[in-house]
PDB file of C-alpha atoms and ligand atoms in Angstrom:
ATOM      1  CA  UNK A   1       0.000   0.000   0.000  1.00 67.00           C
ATOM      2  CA  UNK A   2       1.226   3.117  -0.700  1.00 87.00           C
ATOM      3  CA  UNK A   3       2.178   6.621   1.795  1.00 95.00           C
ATOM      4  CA  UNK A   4      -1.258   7.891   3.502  1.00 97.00           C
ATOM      5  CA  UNK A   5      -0.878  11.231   5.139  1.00 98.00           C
ATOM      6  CA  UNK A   6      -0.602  10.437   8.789  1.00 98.00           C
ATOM      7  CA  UNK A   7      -3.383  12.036  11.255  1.00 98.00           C
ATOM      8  CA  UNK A   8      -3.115  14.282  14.947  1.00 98.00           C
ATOM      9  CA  UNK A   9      -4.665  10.795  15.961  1.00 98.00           C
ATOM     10  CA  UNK A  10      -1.783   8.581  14.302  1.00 98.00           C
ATOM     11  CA  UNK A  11       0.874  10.994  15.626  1.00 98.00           C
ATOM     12  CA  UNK A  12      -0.955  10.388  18.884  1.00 98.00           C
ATOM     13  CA  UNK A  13      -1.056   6.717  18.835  1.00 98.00           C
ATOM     14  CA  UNK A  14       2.977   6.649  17.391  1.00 98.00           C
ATOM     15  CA  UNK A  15       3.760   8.457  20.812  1.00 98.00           C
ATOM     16  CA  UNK A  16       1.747   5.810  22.582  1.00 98.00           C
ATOM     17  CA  UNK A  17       3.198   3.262  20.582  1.00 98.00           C
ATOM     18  CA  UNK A  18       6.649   4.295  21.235  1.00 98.00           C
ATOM     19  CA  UNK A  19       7.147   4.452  17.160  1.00 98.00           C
ATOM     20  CA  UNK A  20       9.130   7.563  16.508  1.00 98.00           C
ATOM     21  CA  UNK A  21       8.563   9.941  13.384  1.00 98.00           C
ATOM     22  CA  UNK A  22      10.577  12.115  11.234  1.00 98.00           C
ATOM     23  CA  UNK A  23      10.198  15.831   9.973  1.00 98.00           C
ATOM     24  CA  UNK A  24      11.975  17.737   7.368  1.00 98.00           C
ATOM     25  CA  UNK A  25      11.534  21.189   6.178  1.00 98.00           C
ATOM     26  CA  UNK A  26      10.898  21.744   2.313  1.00 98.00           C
ATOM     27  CA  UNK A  27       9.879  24.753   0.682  1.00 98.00           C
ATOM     28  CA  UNK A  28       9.100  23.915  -2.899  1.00 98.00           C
ATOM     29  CA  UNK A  29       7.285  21.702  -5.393  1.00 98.00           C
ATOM     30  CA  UNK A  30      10.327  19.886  -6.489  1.00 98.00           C
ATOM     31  CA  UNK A  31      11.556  18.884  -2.838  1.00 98.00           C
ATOM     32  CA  UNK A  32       7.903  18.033  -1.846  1.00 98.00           C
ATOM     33  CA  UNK A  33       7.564  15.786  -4.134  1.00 98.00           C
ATOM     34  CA  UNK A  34      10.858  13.727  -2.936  1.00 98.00           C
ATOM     35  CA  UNK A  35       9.821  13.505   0.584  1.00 98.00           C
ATOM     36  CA  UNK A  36       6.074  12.406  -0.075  1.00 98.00           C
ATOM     37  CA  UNK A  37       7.835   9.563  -1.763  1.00 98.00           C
ATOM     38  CA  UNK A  38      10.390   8.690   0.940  1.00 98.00           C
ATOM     39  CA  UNK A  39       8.144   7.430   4.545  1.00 98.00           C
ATOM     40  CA  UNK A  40       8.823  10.453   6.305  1.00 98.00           C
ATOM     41  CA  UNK A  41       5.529  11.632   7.895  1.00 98.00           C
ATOM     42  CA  UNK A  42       5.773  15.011   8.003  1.00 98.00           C
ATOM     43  CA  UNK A  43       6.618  18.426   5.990  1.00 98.00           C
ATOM     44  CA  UNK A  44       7.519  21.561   7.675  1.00 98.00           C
ATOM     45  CA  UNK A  45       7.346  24.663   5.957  1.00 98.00           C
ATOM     46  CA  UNK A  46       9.800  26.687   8.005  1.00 98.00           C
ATOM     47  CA  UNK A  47      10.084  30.426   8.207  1.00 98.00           C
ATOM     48  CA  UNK A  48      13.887  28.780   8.196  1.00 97.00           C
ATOM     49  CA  UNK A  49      13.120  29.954   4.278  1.00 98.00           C
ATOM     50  CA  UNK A  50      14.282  32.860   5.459  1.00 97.00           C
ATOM     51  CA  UNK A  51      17.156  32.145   5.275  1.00 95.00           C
ATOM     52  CA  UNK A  52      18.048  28.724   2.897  1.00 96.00           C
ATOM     53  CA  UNK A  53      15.440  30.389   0.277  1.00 97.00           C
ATOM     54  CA  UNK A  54      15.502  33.870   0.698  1.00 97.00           C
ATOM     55  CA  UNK A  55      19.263  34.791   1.786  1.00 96.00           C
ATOM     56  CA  UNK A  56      17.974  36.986   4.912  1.00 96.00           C
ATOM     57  CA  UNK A  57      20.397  37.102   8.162  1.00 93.00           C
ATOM     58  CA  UNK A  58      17.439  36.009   9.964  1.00 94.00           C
ATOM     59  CA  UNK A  59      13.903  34.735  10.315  1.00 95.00           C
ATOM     60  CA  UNK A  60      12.581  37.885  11.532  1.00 96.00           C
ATOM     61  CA  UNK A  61      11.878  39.202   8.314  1.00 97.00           C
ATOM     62  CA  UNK A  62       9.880  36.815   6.777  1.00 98.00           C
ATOM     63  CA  UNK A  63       6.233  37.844   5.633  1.00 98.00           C
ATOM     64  CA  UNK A  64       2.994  36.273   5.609  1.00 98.00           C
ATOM     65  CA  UNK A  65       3.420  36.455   1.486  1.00 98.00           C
ATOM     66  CA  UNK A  66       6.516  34.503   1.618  1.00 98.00           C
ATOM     67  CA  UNK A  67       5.201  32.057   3.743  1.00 98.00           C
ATOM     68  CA  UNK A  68       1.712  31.522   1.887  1.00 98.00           C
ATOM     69  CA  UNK A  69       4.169  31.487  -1.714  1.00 98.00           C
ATOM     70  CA  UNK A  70       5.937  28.603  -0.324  1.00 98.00           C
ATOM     71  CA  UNK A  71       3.523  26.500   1.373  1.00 98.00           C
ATOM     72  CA  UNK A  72       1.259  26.499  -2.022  1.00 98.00           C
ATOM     73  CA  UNK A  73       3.608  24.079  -4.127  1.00 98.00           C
ATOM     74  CA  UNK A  74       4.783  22.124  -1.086  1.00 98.00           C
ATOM     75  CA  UNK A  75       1.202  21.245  -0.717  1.00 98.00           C
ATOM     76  CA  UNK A  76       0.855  20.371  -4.094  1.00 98.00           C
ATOM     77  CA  UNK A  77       3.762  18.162  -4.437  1.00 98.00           C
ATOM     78  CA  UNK A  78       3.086  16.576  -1.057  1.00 98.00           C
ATOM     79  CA  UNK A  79      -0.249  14.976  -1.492  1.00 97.00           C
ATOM     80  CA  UNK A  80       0.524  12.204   1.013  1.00 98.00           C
ATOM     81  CA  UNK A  81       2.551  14.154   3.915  1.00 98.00           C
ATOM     82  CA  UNK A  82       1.234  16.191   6.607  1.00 98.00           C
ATOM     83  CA  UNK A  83       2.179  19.358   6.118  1.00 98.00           C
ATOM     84  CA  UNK A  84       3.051  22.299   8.899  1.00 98.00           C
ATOM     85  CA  UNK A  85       2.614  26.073   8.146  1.00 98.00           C
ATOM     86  CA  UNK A  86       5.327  28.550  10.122  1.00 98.00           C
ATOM     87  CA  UNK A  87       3.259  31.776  11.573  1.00 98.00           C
ATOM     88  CA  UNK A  88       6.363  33.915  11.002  1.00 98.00           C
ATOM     89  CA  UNK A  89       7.311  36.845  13.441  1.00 98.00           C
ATOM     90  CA  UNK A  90       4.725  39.621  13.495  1.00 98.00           C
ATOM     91  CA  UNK A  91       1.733  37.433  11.961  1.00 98.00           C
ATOM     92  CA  UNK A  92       0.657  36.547  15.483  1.00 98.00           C
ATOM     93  CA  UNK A  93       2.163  38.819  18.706  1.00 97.00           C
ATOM     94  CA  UNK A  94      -0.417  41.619  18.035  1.00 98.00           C
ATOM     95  CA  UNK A  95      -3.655  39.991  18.702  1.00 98.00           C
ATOM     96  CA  UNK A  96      -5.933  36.714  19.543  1.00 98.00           C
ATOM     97  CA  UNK A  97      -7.538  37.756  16.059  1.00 98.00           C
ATOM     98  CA  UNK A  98      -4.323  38.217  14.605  1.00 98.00           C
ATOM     99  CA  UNK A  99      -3.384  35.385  15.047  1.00 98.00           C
ATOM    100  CA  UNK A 100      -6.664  33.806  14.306  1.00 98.00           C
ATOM    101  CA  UNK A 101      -6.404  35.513  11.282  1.00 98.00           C
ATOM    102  CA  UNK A 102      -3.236  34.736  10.000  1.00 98.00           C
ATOM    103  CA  UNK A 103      -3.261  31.095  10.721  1.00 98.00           C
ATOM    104  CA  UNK A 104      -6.682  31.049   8.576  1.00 98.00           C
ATOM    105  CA  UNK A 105      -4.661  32.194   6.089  1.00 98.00           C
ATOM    106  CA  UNK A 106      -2.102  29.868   6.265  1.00 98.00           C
ATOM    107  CA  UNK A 107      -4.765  26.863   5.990  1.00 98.00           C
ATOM    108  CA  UNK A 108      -7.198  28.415   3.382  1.00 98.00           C
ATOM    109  CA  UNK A 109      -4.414  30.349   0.933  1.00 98.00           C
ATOM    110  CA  UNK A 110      -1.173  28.455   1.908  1.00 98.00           C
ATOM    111  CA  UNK A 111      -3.353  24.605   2.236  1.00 98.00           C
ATOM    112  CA  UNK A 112      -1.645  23.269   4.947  1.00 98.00           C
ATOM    113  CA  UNK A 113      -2.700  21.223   7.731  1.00 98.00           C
ATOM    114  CA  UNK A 114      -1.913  23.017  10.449  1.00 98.00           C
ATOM    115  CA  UNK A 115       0.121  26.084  11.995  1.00 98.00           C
ATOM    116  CA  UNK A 116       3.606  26.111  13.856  1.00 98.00           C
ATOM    117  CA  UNK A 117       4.024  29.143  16.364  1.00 98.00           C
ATOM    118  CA  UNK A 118       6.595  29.660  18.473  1.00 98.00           C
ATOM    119  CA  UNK A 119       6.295  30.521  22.582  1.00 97.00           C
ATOM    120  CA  UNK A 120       4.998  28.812  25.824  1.00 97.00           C
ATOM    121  CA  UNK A 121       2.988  30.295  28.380  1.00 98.00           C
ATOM    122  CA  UNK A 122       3.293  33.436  26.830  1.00 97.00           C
ATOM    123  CA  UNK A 123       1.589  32.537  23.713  1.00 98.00           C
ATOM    124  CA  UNK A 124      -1.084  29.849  25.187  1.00 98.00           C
ATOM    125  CA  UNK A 125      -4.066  32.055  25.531  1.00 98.00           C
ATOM    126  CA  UNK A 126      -3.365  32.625  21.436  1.00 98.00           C
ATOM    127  CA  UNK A 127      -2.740  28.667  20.949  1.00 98.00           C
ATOM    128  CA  UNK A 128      -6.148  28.243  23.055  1.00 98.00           C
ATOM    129  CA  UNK A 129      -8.442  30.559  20.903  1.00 98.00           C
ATOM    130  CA  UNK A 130      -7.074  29.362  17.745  1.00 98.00           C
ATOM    131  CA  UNK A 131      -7.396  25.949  18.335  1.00 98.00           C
ATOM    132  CA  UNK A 132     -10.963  26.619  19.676  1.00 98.00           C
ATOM    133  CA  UNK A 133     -11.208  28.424  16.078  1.00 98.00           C
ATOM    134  CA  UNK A 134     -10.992  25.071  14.651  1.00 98.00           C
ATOM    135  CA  UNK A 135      -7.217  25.521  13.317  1.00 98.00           C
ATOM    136  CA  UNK A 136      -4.466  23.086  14.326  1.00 98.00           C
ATOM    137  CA  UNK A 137      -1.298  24.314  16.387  1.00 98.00           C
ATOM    138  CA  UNK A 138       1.718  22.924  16.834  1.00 98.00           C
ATOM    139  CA  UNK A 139       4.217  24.600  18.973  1.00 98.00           C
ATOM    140  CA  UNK A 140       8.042  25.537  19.313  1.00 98.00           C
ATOM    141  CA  UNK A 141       9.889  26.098  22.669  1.00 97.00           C
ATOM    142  CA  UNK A 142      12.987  26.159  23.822  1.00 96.00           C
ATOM    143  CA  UNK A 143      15.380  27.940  21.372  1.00 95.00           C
ATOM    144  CA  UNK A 144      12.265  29.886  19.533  1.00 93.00           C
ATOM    145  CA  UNK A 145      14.444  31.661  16.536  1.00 91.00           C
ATOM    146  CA  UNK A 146      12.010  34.451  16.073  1.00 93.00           C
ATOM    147  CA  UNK A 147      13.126  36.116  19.508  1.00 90.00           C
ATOM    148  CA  UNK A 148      16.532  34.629  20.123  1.00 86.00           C
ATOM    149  CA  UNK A 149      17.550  38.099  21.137  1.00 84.00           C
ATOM    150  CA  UNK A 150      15.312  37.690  24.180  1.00 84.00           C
ATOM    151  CA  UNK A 151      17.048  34.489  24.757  1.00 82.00           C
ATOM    152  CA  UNK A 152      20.884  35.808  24.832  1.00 79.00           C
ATOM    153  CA  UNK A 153      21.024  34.604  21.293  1.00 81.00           C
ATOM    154  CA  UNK A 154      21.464  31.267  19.717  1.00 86.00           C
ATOM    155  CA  UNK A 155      21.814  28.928  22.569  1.00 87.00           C
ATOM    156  CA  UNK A 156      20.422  25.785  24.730  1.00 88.00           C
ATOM    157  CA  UNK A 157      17.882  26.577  26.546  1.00 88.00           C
ATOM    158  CA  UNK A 158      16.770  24.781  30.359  1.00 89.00           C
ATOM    159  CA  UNK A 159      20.408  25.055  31.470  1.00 90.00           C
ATOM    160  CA  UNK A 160      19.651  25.992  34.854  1.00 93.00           C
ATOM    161  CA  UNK A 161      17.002  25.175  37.321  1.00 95.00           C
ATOM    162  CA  UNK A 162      14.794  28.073  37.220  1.00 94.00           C
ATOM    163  CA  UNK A 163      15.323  28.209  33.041  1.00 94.00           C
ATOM    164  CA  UNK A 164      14.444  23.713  33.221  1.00 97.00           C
ATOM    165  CA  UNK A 165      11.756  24.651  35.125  1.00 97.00           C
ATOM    166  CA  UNK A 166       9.945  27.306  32.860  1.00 97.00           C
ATOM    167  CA  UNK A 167      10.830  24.846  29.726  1.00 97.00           C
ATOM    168  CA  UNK A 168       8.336  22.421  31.173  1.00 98.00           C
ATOM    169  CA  UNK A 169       5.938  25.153  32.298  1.00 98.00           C
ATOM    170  CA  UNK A 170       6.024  26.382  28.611  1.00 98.00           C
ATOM    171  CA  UNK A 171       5.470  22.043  27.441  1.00 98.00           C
ATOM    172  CA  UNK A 172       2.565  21.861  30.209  1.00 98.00           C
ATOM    173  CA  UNK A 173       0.508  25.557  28.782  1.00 98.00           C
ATOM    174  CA  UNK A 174       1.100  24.889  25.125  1.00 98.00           C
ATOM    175  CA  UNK A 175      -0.563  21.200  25.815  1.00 98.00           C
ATOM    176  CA  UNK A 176      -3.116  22.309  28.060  1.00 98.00           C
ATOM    177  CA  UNK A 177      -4.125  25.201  25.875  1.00 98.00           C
ATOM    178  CA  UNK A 178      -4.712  22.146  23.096  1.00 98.00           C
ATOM    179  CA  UNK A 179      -1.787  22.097  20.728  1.00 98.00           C
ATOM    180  CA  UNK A 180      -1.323  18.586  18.954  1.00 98.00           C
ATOM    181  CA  UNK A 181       2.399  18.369  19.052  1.00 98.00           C
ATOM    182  CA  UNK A 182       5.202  20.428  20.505  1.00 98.00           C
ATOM    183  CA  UNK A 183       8.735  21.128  18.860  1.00 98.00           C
ATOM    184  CA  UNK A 184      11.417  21.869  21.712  1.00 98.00           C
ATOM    185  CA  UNK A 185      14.722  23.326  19.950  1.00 97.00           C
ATOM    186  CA  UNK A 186      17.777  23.023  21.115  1.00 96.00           C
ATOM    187  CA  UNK A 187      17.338  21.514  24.985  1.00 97.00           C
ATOM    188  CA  UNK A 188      19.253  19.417  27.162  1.00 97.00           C
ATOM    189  CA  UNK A 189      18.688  16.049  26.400  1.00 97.00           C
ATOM    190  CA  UNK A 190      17.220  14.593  30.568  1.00 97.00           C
ATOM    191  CA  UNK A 191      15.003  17.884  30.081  1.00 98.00           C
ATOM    192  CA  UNK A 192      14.038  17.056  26.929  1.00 98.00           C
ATOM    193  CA  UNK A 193      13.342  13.775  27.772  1.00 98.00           C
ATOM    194  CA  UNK A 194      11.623  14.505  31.567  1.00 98.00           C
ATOM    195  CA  UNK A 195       8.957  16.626  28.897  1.00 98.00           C
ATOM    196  CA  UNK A 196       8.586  14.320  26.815  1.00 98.00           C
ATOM    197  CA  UNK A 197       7.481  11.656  29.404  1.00 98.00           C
ATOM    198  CA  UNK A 198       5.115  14.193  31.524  1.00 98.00           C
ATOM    199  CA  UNK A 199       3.434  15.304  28.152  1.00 98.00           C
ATOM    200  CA  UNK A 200       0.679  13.111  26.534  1.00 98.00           C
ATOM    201  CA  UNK A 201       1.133  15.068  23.066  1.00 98.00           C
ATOM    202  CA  UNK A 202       4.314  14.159  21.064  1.00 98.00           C
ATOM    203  CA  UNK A 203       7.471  16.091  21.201  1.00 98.00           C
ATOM    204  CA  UNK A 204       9.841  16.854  18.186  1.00 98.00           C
ATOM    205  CA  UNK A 205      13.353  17.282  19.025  1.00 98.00           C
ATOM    206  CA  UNK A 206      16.069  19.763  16.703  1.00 98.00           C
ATOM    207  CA  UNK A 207      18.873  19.836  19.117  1.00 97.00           C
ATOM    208  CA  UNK A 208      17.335  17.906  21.880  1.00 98.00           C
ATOM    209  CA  UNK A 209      18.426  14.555  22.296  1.00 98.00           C
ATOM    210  CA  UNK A 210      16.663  11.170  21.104  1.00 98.00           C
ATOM    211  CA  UNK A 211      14.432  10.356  23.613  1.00 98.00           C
ATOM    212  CA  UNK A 212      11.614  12.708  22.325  1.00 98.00           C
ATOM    213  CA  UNK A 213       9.089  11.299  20.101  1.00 98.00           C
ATOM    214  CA  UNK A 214      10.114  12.186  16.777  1.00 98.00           C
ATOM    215  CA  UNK A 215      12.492  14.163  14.912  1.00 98.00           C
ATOM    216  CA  UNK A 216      13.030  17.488  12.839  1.00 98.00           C
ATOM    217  CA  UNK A 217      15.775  18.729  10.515  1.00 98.00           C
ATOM    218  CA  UNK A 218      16.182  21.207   8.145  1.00 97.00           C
ATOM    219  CA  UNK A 219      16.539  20.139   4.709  1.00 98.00           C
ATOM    220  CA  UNK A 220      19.275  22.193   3.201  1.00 97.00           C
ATOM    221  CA  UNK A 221      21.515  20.791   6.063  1.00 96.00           C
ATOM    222  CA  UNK A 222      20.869  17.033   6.192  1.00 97.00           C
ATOM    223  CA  UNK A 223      21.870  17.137   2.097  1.00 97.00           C
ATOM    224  CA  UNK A 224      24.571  19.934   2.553  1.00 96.00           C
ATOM    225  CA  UNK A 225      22.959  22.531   0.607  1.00 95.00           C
ATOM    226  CA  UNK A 226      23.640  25.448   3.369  1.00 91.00           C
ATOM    227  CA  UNK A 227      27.327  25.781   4.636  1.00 84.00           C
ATOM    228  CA  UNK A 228      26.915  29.257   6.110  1.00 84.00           C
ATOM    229  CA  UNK A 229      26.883  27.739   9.240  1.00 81.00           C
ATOM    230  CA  UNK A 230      26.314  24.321  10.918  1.00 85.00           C
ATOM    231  CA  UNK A 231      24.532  23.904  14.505  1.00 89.00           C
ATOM    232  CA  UNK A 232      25.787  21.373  16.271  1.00 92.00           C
ATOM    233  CA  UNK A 233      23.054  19.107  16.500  1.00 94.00           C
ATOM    234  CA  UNK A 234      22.877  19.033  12.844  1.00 95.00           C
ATOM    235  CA  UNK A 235      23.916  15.495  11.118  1.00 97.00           C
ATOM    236  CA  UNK A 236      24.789  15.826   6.921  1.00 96.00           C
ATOM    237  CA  UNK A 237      23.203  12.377   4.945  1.00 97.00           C
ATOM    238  CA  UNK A 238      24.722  14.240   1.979  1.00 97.00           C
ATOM    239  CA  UNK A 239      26.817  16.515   0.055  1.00 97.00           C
ATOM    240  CA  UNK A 240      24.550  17.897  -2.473  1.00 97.00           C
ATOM    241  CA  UNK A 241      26.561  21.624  -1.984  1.00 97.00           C
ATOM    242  CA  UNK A 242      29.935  20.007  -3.268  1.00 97.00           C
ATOM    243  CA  UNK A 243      28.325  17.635  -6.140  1.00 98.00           C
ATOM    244  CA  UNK A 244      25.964  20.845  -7.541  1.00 98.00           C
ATOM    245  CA  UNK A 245      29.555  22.507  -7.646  1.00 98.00           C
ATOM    246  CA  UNK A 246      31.244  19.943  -9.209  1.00 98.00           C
ATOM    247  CA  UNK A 247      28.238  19.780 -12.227  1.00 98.00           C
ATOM    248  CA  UNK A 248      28.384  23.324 -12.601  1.00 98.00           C
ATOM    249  CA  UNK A 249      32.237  23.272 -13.363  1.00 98.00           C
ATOM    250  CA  UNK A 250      31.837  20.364 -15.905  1.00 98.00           C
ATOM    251  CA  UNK A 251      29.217  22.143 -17.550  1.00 98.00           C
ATOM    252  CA  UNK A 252      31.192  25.044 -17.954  1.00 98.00           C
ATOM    253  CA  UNK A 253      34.574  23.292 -18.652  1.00 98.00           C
ATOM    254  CA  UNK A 254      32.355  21.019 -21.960  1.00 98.00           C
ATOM    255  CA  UNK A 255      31.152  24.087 -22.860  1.00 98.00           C
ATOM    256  CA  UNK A 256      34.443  25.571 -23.451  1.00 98.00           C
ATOM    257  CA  UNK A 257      35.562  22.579 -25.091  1.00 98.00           C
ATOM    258  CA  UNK A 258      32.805  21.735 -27.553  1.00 97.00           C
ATOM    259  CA  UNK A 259      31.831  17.988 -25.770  1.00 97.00           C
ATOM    260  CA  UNK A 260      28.372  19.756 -24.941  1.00 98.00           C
ATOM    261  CA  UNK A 261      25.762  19.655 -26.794  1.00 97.00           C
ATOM    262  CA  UNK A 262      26.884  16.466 -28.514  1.00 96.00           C
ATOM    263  CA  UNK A 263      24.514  14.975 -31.227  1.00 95.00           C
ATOM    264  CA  UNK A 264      22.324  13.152 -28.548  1.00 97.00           C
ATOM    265  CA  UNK A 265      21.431  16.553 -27.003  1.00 97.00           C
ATOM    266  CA  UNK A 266      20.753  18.391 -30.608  1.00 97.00           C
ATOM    267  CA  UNK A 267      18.332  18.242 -33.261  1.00 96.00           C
ATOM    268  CA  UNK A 268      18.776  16.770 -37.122  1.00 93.00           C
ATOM    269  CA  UNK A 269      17.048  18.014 -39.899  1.00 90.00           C
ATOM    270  CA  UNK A 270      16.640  16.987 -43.621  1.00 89.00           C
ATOM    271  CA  UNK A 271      19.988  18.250 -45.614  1.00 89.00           C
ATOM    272  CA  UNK A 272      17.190  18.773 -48.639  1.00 90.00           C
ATOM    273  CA  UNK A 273      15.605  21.498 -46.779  1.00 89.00           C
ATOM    274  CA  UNK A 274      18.895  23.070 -45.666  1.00 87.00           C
ATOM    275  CA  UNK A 275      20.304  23.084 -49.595  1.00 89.00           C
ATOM    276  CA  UNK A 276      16.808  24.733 -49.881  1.00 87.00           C
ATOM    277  CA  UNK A 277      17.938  27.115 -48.072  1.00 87.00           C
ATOM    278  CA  UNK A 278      21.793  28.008 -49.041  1.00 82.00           C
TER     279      UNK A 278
HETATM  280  O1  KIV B   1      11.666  27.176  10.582  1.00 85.72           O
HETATM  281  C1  KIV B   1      12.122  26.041  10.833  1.00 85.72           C
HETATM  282  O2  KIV B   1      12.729  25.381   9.984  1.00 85.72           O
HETATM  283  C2  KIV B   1      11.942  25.501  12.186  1.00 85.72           C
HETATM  284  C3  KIV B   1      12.698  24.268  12.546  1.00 85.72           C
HETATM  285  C4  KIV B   1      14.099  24.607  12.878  1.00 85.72           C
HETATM  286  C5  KIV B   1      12.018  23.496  13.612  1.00 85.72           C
HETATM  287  O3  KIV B   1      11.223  26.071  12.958  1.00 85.72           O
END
């Protein structure tokens, strides 16, 4: 039988289950299409596009456009994966009907299945009223990108006791306020793990150890597409960067010498018509 999108319910029942489940980000038709056909369950659509698509410094920049341009073909070339909808910075710290607003958007223009937003207790009343709007959340805590300047930057997050402690605060609000599913970036592993245990929705871990239920990466770093820099909890399958390189040099290099186009790559015509012609 072939790939069926997997449900909140199936997610639900692969925590349960202890079956773990994988994420990747994609952004396009063309990469869509490859991960529907490989098992992994889920597509995010990350305001990470930011930059791997976009070249910005940051995700803070990213619009609502952007976002709804990107999700569109994902959805269409992922007709079989789940797939997740970034709320990028601004679309969703003004207002409950903001928000509300904005994540229609995301599921009526973009298509996807649900919404990503990042924030615990702080953003639960929003994760409450949207989810009592009818729209699917899934959350983000820990290292939330969007306001890593609140954070002290780029770093793990739950060091301490009183920083572990309002982690798992954040885990318990964005649950009890009725999110399906909770990414936690870039957390000690035991933490990461203690949350996963005490929640009864599944966890995704980037940068938080392997005990939560499943797993997210971006994918212009598992296939080596983005060099600019490389977190630590980032593992490369591939070297796509260095072997797009490589084809771009031998394209240039047959060019120059004449081996391309050969005959297979060009069209013949009738030497009648060409004498025509002369
Ligand atoms: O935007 C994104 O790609 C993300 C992942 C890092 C989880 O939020």
């Amino acid at each position: 039988m072939g790939k069926q999108k997997v449900s909140i319910q199936v997610l639900r029942e692969m925590k349960d289950r202890g079956q773990k489940f994988t994420m990747i980000t994609a952004y396009d038709y063309t990469t869509a299409v490859l991960v529907d056909q490989s098992p992994i369950e889920l597509i995010l659509v990350g305001d990470s596009l930011g930059m791997t698509m976009l070249g910005y410094e940051a995700t803070v920049p990213v619009t609502m456009e952007e976002m709804i341009h990107h999700i569109r073909p994902v959805v269409r070339g992922a007709r079989n994966t789940f797939v997740v909808g970034d709320l990028p910075f601004g679309s969703y710290n003004e207002s409950i009907s903001q928000a509300i607003h904005n994540g229609n958007r995301i599921m009526k223009e973009g298509g996807a299945d649900c919404v990503k937003l990042e924030g615990g207790v702080n953003v639960a009343p929003t994760v409450k009223a949207m989810v009592d709007g009818g729209i699917p959340v899934m959350g983000h805590i820990g290292l939330t990108p969007q306001t890593a300047s609140l954070l002290g930057g780029f770093r793990v997050q739950g060091k301490d006791a009183d920083s572990a402690r309002r982690l798992l605060e954040d885990a318990l609000a964005i649950e009890a306020a009725g999110a399906f599913c909770v990414v936690m970036e870039c957390v000690p592993t035991p933490l990461a793990r203690l949350i996963t245990e005490r929640l009864s929705i599944p966890t995704i871990g980037i940068g938080a150890g392997p005990h939560c239920d499943g797993q997210v990466l971006v994918f212009h770093d598992l296939v080596g597409l983005f060099k600019r820099f490389k977190p630590k909890f980032v593992k490369q399958y591939a070297d796509l960067g260095t072997e797009v390189s490589g084809a771009l040099e031998r394209f240039v290099r047959e060019v120059a010498d004449g081996t391309f186009p050969g005959p297979e790559h060009s069209f013949g015509m009738s030497g009648e018509i060409l004498k025509d012609l002369e």
